[in-house]
mmCIF file of C-alpha atoms in Angstrom:
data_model
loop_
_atom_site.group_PDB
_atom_site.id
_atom_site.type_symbol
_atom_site.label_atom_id
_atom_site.label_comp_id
_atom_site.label_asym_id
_atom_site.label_seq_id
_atom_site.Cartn_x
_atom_site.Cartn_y
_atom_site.Cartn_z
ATOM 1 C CA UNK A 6 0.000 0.000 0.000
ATOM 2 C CA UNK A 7 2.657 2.733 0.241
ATOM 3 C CA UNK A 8 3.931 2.366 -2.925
ATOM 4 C CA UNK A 9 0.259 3.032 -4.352
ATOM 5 C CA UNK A 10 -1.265 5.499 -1.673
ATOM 6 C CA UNK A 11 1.051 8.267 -0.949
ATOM 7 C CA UNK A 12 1.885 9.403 2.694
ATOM 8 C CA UNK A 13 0.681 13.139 2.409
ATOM 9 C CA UNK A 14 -2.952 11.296 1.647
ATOM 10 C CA UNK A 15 -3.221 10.121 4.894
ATOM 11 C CA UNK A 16 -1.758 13.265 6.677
ATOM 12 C CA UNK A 17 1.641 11.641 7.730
ATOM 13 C CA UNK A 18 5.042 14.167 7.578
ATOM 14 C CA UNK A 19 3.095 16.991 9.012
ATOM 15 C CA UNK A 20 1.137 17.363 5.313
ATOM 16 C CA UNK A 21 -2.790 18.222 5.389
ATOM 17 C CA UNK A 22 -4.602 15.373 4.266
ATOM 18 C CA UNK A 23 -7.011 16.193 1.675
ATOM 19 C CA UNK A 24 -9.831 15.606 3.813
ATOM 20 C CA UNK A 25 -8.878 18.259 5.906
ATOM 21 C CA UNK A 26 -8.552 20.762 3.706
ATOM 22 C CA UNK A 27 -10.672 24.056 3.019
ATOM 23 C CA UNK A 28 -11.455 23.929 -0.379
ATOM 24 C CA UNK A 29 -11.633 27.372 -1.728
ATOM 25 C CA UNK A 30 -12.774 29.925 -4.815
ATOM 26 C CA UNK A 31 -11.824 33.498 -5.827
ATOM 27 C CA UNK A 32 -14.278 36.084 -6.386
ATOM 28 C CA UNK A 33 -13.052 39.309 -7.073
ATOM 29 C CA UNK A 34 -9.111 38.808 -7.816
ATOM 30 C CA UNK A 35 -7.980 42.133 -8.978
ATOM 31 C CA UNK A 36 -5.803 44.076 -6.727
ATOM 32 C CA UNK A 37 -6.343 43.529 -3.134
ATOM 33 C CA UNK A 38 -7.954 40.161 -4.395
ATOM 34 C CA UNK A 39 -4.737 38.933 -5.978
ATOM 35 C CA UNK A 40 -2.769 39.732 -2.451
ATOM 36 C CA UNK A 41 -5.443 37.885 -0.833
ATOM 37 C CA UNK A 42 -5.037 34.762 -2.892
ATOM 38 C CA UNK A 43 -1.134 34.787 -2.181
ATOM 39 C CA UNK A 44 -1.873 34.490 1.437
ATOM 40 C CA UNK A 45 -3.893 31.837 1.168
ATOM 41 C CA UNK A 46 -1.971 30.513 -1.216
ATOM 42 C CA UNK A 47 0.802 29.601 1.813
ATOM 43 C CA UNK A 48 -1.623 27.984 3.947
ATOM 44 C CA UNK A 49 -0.860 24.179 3.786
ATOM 45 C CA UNK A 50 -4.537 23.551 4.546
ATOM 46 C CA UNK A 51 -6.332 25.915 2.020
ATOM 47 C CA UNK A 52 -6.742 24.190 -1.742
ATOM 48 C CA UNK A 53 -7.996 26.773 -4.164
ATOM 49 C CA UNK A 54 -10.269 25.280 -7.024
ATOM 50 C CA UNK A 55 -11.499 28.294 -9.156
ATOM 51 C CA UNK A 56 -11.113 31.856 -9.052
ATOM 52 C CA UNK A 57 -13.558 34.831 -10.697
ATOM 53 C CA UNK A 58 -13.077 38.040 -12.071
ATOM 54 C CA UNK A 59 -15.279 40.138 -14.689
ATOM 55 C CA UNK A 60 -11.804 41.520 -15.885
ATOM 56 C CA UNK A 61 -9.967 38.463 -18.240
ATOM 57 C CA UNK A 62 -6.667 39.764 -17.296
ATOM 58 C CA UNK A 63 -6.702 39.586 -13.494
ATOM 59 C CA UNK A 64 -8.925 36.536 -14.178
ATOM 60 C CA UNK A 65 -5.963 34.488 -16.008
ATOM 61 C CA UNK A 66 -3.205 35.844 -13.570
ATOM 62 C CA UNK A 67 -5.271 34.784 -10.415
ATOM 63 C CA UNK A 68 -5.868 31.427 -12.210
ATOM 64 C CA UNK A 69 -1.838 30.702 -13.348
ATOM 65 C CA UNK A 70 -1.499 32.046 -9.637
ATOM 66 C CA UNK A 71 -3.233 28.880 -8.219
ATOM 67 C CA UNK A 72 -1.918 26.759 -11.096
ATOM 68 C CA UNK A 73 1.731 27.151 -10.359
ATOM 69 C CA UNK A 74 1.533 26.924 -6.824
ATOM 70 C CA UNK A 75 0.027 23.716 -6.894
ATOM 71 C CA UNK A 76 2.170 22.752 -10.311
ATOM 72 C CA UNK A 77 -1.208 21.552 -12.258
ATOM 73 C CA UNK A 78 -3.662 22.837 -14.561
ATOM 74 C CA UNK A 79 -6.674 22.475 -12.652
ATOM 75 C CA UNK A 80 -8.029 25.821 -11.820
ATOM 76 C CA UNK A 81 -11.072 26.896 -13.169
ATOM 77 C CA UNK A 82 -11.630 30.328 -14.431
ATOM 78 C CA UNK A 83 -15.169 32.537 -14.277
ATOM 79 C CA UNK A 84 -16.819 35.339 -15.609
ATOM 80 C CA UNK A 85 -19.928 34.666 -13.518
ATOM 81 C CA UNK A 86 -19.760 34.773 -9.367
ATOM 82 C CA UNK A 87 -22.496 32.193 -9.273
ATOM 83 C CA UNK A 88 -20.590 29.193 -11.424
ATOM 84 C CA UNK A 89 -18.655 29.252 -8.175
ATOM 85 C CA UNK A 90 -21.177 28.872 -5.521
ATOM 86 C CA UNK A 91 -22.842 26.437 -7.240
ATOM 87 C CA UNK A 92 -20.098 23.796 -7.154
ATOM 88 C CA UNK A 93 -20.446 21.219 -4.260
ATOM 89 C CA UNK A 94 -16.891 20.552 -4.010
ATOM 90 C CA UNK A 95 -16.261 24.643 -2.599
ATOM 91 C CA UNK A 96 -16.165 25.482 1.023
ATOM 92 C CA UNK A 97 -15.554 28.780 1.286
ATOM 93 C CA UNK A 98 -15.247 32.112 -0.505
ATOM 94 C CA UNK A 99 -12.462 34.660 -0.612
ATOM 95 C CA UNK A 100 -14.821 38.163 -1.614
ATOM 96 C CA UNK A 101 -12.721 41.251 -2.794
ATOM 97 C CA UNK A 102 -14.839 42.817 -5.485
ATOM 98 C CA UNK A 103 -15.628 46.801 -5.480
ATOM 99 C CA UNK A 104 -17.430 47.640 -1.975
ATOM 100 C CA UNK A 105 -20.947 47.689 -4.175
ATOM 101 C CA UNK A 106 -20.760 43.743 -5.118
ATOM 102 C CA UNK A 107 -19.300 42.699 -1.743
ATOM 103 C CA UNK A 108 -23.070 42.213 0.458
ATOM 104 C CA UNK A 109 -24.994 40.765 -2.529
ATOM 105 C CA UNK A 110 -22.257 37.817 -3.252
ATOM 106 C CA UNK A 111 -21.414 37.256 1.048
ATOM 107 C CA UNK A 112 -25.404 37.001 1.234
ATOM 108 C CA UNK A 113 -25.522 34.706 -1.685
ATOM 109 C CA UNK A 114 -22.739 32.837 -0.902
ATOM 110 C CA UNK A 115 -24.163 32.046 2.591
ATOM 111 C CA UNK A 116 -26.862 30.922 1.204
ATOM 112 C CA UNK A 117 -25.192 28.374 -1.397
ATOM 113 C CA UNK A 118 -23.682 27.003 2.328
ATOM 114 C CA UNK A 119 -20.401 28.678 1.810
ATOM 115 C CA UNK A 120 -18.418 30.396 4.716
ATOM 116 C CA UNK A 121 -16.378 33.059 3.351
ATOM 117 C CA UNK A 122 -13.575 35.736 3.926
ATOM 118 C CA UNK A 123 -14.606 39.491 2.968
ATOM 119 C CA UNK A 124 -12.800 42.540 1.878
ATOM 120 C CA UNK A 125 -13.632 45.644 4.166
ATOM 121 C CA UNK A 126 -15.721 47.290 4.079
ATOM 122 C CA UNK A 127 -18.238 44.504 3.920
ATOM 123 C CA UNK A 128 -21.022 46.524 2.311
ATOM 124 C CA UNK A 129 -21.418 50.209 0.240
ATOM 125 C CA UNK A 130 -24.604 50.989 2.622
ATOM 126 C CA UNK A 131 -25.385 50.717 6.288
ATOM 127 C CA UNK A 132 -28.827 48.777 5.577
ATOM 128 C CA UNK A 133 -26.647 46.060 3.359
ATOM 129 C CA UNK A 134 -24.240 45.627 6.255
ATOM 130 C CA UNK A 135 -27.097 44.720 8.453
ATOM 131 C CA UNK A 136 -28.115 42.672 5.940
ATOM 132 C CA UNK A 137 -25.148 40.794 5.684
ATOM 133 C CA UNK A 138 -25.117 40.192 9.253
ATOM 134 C CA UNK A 139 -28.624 39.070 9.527
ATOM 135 C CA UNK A 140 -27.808 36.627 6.668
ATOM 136 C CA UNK A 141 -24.694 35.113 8.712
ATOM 137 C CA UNK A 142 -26.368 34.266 11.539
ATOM 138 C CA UNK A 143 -29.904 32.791 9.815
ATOM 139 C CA UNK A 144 -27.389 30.792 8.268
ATOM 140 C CA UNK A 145 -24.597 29.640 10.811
ATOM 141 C CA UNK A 146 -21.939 30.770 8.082
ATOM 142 C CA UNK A 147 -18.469 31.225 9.117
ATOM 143 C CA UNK A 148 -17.748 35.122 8.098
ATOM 144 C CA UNK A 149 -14.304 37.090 8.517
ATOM 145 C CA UNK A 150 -13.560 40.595 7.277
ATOM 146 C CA UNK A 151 -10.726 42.376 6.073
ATOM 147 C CA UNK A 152 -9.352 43.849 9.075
ATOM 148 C CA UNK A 153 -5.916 42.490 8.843
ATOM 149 C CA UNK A 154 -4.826 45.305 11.166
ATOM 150 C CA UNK A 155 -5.690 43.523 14.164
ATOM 151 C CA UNK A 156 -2.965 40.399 13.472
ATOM 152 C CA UNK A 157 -0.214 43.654 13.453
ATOM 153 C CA UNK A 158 1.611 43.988 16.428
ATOM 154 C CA UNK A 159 2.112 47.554 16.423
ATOM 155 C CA UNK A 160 -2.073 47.975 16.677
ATOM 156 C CA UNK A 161 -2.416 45.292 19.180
ATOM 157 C CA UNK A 162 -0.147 47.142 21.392
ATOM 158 C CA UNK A 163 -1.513 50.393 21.263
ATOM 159 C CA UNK A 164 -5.076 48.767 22.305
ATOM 160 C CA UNK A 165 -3.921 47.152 24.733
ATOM 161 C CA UNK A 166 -2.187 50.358 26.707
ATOM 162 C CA UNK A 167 -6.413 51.618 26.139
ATOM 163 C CA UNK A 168 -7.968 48.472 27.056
ATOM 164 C CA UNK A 169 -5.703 47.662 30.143
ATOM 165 C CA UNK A 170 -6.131 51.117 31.846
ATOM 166 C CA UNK A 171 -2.316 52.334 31.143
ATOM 167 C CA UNK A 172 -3.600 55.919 29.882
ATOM 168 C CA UNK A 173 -5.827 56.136 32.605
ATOM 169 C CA UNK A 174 -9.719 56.559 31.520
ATOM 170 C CA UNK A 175 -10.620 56.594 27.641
ATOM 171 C CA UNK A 176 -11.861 60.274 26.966
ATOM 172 C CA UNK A 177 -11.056 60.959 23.259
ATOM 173 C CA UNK A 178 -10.008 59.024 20.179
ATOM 174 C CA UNK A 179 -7.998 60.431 17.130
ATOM 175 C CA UNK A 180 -8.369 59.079 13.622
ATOM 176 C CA UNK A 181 -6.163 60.561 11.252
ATOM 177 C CA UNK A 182 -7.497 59.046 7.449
ATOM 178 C CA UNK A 183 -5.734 61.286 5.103
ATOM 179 C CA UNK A 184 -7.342 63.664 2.438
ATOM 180 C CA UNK A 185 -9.516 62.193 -0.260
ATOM 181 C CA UNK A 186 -8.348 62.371 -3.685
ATOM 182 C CA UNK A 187 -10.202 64.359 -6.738
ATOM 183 C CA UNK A 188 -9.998 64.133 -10.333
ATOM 184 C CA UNK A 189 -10.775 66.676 -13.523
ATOM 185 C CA UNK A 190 -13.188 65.387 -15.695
ATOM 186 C CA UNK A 191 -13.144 61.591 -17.743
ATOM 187 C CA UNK A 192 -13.962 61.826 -21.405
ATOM 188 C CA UNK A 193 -15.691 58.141 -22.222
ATOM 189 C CA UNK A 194 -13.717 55.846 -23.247
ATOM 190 C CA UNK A 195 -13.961 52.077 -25.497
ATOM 191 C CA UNK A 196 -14.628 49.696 -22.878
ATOM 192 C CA UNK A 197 -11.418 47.267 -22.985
ATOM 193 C CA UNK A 198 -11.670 43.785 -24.546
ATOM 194 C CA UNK A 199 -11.879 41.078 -22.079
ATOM 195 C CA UNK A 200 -13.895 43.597 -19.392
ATOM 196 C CA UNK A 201 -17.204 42.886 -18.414
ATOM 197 C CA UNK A 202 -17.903 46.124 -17.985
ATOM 198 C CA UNK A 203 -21.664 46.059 -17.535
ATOM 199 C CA UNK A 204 -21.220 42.992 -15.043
ATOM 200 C CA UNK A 205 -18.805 45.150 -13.023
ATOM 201 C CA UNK A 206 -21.709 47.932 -12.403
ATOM 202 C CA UNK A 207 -24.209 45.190 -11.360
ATOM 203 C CA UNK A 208 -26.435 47.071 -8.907
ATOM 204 C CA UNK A 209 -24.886 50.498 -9.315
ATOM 205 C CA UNK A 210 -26.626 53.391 -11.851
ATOM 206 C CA UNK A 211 -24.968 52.979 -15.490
ATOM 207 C CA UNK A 212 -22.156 55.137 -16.671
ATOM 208 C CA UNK A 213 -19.957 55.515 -19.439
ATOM 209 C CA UNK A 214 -16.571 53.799 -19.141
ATOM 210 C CA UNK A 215 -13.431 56.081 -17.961
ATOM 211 C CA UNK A 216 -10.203 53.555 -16.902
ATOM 212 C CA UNK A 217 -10.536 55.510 -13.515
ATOM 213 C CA UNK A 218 -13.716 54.765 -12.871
ATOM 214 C CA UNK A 219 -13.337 51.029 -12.077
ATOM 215 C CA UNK A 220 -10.538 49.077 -10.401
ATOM 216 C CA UNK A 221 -8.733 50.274 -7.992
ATOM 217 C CA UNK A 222 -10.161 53.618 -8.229
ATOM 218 C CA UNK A 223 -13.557 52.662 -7.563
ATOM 219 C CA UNK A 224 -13.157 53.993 -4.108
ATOM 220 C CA UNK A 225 -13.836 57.667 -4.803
ATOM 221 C CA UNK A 226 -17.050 57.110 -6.852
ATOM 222 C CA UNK A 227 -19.876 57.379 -4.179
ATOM 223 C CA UNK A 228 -22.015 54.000 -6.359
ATOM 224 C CA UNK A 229 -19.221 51.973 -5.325
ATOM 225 C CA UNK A 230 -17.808 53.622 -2.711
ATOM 226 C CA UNK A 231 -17.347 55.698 0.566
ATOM 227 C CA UNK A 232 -14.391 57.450 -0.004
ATOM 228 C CA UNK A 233 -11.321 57.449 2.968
ATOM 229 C CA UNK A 234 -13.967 57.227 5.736
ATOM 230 C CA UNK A 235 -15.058 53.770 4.364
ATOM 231 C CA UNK A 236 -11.878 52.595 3.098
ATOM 232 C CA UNK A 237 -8.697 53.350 4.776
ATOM 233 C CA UNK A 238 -11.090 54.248 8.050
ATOM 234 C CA UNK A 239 -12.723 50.874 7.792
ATOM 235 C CA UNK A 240 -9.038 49.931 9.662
ATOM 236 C CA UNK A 241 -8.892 52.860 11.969
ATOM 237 C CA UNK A 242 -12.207 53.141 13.158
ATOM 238 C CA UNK A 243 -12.612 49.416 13.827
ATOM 239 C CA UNK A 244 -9.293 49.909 15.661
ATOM 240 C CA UNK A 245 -10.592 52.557 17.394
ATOM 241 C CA UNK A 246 -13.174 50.666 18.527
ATOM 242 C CA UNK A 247 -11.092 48.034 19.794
ATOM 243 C CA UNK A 248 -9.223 50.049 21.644
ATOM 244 C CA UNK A 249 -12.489 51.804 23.417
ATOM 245 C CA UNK A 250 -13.784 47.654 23.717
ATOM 246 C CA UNK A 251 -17.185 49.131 21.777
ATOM 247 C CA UNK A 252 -16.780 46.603 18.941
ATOM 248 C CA UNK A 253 -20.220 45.611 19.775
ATOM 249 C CA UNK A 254 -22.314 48.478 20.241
ATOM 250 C CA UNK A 255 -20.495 51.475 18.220
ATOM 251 C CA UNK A 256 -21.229 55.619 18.344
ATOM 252 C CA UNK A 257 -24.802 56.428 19.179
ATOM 253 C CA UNK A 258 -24.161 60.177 17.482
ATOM 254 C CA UNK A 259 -22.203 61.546 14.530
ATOM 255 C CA UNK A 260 -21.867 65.109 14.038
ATOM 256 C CA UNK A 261 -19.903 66.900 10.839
ATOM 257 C CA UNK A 262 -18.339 68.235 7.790
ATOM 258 C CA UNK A 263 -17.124 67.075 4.876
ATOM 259 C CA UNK A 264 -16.100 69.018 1.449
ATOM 260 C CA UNK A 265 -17.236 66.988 -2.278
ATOM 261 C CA UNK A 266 -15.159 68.022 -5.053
ATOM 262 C CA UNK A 267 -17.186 70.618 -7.656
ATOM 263 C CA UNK A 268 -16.405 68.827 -10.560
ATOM 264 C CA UNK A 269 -14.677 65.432 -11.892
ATOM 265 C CA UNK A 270 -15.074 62.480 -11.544
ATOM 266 C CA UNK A 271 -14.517 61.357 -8.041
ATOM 267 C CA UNK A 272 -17.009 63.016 -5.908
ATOM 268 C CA UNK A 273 -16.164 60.925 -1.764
ATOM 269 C CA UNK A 274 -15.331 63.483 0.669
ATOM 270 C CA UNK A 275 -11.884 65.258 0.372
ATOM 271 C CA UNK A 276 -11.630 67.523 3.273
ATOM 272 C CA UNK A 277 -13.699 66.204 6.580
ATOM 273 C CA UNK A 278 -13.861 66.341 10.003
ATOM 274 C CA UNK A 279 -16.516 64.142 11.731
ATOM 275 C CA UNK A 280 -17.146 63.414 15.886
ATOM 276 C CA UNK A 281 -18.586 59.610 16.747
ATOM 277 C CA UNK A 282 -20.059 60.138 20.135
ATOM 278 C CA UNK A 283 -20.622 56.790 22.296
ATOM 279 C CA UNK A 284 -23.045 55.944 25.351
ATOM 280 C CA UNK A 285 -19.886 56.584 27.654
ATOM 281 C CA UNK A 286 -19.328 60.061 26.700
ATOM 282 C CA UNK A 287 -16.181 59.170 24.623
ATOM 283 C CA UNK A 288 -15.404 60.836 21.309
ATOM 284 C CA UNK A 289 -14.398 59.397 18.359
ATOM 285 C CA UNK A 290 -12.898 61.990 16.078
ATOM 286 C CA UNK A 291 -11.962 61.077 11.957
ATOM 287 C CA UNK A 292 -9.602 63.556 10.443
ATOM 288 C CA UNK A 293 -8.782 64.315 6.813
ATOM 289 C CA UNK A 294 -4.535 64.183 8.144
ATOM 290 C CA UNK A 295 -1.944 62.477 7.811
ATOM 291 C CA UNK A 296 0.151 60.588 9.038
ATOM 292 C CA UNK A 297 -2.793 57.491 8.889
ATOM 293 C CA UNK A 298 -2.708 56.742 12.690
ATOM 294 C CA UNK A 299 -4.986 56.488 15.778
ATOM 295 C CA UNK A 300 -4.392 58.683 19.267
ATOM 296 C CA UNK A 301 -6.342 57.193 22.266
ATOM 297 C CA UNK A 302 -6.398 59.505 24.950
ATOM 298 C CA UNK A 303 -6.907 59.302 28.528
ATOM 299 C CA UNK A 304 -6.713 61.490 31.754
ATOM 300 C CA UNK A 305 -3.451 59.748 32.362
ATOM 301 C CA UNK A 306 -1.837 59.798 29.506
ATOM 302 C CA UNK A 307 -1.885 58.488 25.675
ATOM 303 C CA UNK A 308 -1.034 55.815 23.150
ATOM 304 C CA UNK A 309 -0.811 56.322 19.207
ATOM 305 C CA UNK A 310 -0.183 54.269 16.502
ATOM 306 C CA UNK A 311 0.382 55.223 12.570
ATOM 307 C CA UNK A 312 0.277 52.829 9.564
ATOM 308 C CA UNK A 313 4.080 53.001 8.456
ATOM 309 C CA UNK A 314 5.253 53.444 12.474
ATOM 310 C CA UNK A 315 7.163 57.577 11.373
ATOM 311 C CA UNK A 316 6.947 58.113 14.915
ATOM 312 C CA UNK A 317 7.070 54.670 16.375
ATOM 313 C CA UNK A 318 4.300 53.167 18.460
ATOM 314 C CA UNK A 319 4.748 54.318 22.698
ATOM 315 C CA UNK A 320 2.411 54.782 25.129
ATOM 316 C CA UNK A 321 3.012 58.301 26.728
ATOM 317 C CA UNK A 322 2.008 58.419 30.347
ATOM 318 C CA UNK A 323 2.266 61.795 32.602
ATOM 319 C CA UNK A 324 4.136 62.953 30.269
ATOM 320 C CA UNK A 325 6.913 60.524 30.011
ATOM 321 C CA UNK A 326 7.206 57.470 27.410
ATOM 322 C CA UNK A 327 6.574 54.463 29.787
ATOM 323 C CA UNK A 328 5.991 51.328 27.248
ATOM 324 C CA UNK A 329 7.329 51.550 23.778
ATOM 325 C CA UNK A 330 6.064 48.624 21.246
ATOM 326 C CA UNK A 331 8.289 45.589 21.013
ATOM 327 C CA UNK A 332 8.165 45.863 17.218
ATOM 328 C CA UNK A 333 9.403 49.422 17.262
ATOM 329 C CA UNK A 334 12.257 48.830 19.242
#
């Protein structure tokens, strides 16, 4: 028998047996999608079987992708979302389309009895988030989102300092997103060969093909998008959260300002300043500046955190650093 069954079948030399592997399919590959697949791609007990994409050329890449890692020829390729939840032999989903797509193929998919791994943010509305939600738990599906933020030790340790008391008690939260980018105005353009352009808009109003309307670009076209408080603050704010230990419950008041560009294409917010006020009294205040960061401040003291560490990651405490992040030292 061991000449005929191999070892790694049976799970022996520390390989996954077949049996215990997640069989998985692609939806949404492009971009963020294909750095997705990579990860996966490394986990010993993740098999991917087909991958999707309404764009030909991210479609082929993600497929050789999967093809080479696994040296075979094996993956299938689709143009349609639902050619992939209807095959028996998928158990979950990786979802990184355009924000717009992302509720109607997680609410789908659950239903198809497929757990699943979604892009932030999870939905373009508030109502479709609930939705999705609402779906998960009618359905017992497994359901992770994009906040990869959390797994970074630099953001761990910053909630922590909040969560554990070190800064004294919680009174105000900083989140620094950045200014939104604007655009002149995009003549129409040919729609490209091997685009499925009208499969990309799905639910959102029809417009004329520009390049910068789709792709990675998407996120400063209100249809698709929310602009920097939806995207880069879908990481902050949940942080935020974290750090306050309101991941549960959330802001029960939002008050101000944002400026839309007057003309262009992109039309998210590019200038903003907006307060989340919670049950506690706490304030949660998003910023159009950079760097990309969260302060969490207390009556003790503070901790803050930025996306590419420029100032490091320390806890400040009566004035004095007292705890500086392992990873910055």
């Amino acid at each position: 028998m061991p000449y005929i069954v191999p070892s790694s079948v049976l799970g022996v030399g520390g390989a996954v047996a077949p049996s215990e592997r997640i069989t998985m399919g692609g939806i949404g590959i492009g971009g963020m999608g294909t750095h997705d697949l990579k990860n996966f791609l490394e986990e010993d007990d993740v098999r991917f079987l087909a991958v999707c994409d309404v764009d030909t050329q991210h479609r082929n890449k993600a497929r050789d992708l999967v093809n080479d890692k696994y040296g075979n020829r094996d993956c299938a390729a689709y143009n349609d979302f639902y050619k992939v939840l209807a095959r028996d032999d998928i158990d979950a989903l990786l979802i990184a389309t355009p924000d717009h797509w992302r509720a109607l193929i997680a609410i789908a998919g659950a239903k198809a009895g497929k757990d699943m791994y979604c892009e932030k943010p999870i939905s373009l509305t508030i109502a479709e988030g609930r939705a999705v939600v609402n779906t998960m738990k009618r359905y017992a599906t497994v359901y992770q989102s994009g906040t990869q933020r959390r797994s970074i030790r630099c953001f761990a340790f910053a909630v922590e300092m909040a969560r554990t008391g070190k800064v004294g008690k919680l009174h105000t939260i900083h989140v620094n997103l950045s200014e939104g980018p604007s655009c002149g105005v995009e003549k129409p353009q040919p729609i490209p060969e091997g685009f499925d352009y009208d499969r990309w808009l799905g639910p959102a109003p029809y417009e004329p093909y520009t390049p910068r309307r789709c792709h990675g670009s998407f996120r400063w076209l209100l249809d698709y998008s929310g602009g920097k408080l939806t995207d880069i603050g879908a990481h902050f704010n949940d942080l935020a959260q974290w750090g306050h230990d309101s991941e549960l419950t959330g802001p029960i008041e939002y008050d101000g300002w944002g400026t839309f560009p007057k003309d262009g294409l992109f039309n998210t917010p590019v200038n903003f300043k907006v307060t989340a006020t919670y049950a506690d009294g706490v304030k949660m205040i998003m910023h159009d500046k950079l760097p990309r960061s969260i302060k969490l401040v207390g009556d003790e003291g503070w901790v803050s955190v930025d996306r590419r560490r420029q100032r490091g990651c320390y806890a400040e405490i009566d004035s004095e650093v007292a705890e500086v992040c392992p990873a910055c030292l």
